[in-house]
XYZ file of C-alpha atoms in Angstrom:
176
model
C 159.464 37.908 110.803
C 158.579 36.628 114.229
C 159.861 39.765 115.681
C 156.888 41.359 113.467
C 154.245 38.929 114.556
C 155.159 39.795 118.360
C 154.872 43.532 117.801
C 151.647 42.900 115.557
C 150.119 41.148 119.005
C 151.389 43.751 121.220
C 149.794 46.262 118.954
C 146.725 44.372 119.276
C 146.901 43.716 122.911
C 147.375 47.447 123.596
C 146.577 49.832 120.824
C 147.150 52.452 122.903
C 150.972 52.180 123.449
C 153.409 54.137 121.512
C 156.520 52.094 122.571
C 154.851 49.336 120.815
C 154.107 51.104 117.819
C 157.577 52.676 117.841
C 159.172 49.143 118.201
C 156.734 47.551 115.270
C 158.073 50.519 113.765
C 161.544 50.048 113.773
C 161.560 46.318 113.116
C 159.265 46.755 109.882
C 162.120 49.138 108.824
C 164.372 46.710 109.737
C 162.596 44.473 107.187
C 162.186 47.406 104.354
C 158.530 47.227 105.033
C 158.589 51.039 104.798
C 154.630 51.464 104.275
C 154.529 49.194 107.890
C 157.336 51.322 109.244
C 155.310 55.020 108.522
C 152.052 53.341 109.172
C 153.770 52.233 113.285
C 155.478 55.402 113.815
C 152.467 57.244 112.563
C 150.620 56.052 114.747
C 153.267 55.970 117.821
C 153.272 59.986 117.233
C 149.669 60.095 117.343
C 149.707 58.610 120.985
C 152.461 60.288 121.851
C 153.073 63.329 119.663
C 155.972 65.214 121.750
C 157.979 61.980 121.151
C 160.990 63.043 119.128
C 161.971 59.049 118.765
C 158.325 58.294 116.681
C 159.359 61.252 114.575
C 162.913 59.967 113.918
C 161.317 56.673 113.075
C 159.134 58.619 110.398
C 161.985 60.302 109.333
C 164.361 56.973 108.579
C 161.471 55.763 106.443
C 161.250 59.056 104.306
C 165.360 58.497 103.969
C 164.908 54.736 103.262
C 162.451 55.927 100.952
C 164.455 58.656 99.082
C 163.060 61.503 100.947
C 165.308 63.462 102.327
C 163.621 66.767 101.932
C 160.965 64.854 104.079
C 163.391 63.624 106.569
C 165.220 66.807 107.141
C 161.471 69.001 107.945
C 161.071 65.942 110.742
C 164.418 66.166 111.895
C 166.087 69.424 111.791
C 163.370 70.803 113.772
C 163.739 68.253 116.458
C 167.719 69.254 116.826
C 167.115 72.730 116.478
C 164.470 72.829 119.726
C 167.384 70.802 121.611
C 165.067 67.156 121.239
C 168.107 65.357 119.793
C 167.893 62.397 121.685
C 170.036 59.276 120.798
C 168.156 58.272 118.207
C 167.386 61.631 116.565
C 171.292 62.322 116.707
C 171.682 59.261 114.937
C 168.942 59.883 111.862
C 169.864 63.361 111.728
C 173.703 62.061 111.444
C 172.846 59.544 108.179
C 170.540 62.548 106.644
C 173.381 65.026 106.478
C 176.016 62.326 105.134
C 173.743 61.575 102.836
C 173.087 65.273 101.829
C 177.080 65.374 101.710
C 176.882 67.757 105.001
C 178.108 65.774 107.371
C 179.821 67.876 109.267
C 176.744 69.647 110.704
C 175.871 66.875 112.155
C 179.470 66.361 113.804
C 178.752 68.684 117.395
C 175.312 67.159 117.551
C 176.730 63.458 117.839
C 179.524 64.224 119.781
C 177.422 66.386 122.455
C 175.675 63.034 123.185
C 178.417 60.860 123.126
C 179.508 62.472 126.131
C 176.092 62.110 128.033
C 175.042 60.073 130.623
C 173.365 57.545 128.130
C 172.956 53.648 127.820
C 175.848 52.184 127.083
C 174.650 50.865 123.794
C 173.557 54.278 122.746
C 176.610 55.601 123.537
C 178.758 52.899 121.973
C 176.505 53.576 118.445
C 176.744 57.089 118.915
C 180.726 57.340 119.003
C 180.646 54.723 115.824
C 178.257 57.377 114.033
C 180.701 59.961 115.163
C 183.702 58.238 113.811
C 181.740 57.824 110.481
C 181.022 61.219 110.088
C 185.048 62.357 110.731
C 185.628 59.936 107.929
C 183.366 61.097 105.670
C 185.092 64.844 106.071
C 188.263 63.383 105.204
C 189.210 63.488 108.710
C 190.551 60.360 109.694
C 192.481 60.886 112.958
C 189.481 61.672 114.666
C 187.488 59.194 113.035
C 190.002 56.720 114.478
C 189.973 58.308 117.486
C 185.511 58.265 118.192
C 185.870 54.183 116.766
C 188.575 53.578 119.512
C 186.581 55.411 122.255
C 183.510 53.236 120.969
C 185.639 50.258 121.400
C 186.764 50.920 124.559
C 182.959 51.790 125.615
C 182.159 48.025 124.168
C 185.007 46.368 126.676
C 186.341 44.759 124.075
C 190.046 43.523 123.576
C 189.854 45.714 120.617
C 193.798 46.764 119.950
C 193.801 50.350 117.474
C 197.488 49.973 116.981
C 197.264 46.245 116.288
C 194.192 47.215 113.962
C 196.566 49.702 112.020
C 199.276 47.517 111.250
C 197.044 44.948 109.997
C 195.738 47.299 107.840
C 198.980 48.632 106.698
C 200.447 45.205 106.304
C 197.056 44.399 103.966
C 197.971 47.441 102.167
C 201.284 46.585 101.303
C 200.362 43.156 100.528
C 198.008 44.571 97.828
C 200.557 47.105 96.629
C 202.571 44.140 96.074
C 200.554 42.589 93.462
């Protein structure tokens, strides 16, 4: 909530800045204020309407909302025109695993991945990716995108180590 109240002043302080509105945005969703949420990136893409991040924004509320007939006419367009920026990739990613298509979405993660990006966008973008192999049934490369996006993090993250804890959980259950 004080997150909100700093992004209701900046709002206030200057109306005319989309980042602001895009940030209000994202932190009302954060909250499930979804009316807040449209209301900020509404009026982020006002201000700034070539910004494909305000239109992602109105797009996770539509999902959060139930919409995803609404979500896909924000987003598809954006990934068709080659506007899939981190973001984007990333709302057009939970759209088509919720639609059960998840594999379209699959090329337009991984393209990023590979970009010159933040790190943290990167790092979210490989754990998308990994999501999306193992919601195909695919999980090789789903293990393979969460290890890259554990390596990206720097952590002392250990796949193999990982995998036979799991296995040894498995067992354990099996047992009972």
């Amino acid at each position: 909530q004080k997150a909100l109240g700093a992004c209701r002043r900046a709002t206030r302080i200057d109306p005319l800045s989309a980042e602001a509105w895009k940030v209000m945005g994202w932190t009302s969703l954060g909250l499930d204020l979804l009316d807040e949420a449209a209301e900020a990136f509404r009026a982020a893409t006002k201000l700034s309407s070539d910004d494909p991040d305000a239109r992602a924004g109105l797009a996770a509320v539509r999902m959060r909302d139930g919409d995803l007939e609404g979500a896909e006419s924000i987003l598809s367009p954006l990934v068709e025109s080659g506007m899939a920026t981190p973001c984007v990739a990333a709302g057009f990613a939970d759209l088509r695993a919720r639609q059960g298509r998840a594999e379209e979405a699959i090329s337009v993660v991984a393209d990023l991945v590979e970009r010159p990006l933040a790190a943290s966008e990167r790092i979210s973008l490989a754990f998308a990716l990994g999501d999306l192999w193992e919601v195909t049934g695919r999980p090789e490369p789903a293990m393979a995108a969460w290890t890259h996006a554990n390596a990206l993090c720097n952590s002392d993250f250990d796949p193999e180590l990982h995998r036979s804890r799991v296995d040894k959980l498995i067992s354990t259950c099996l047992l009972y």
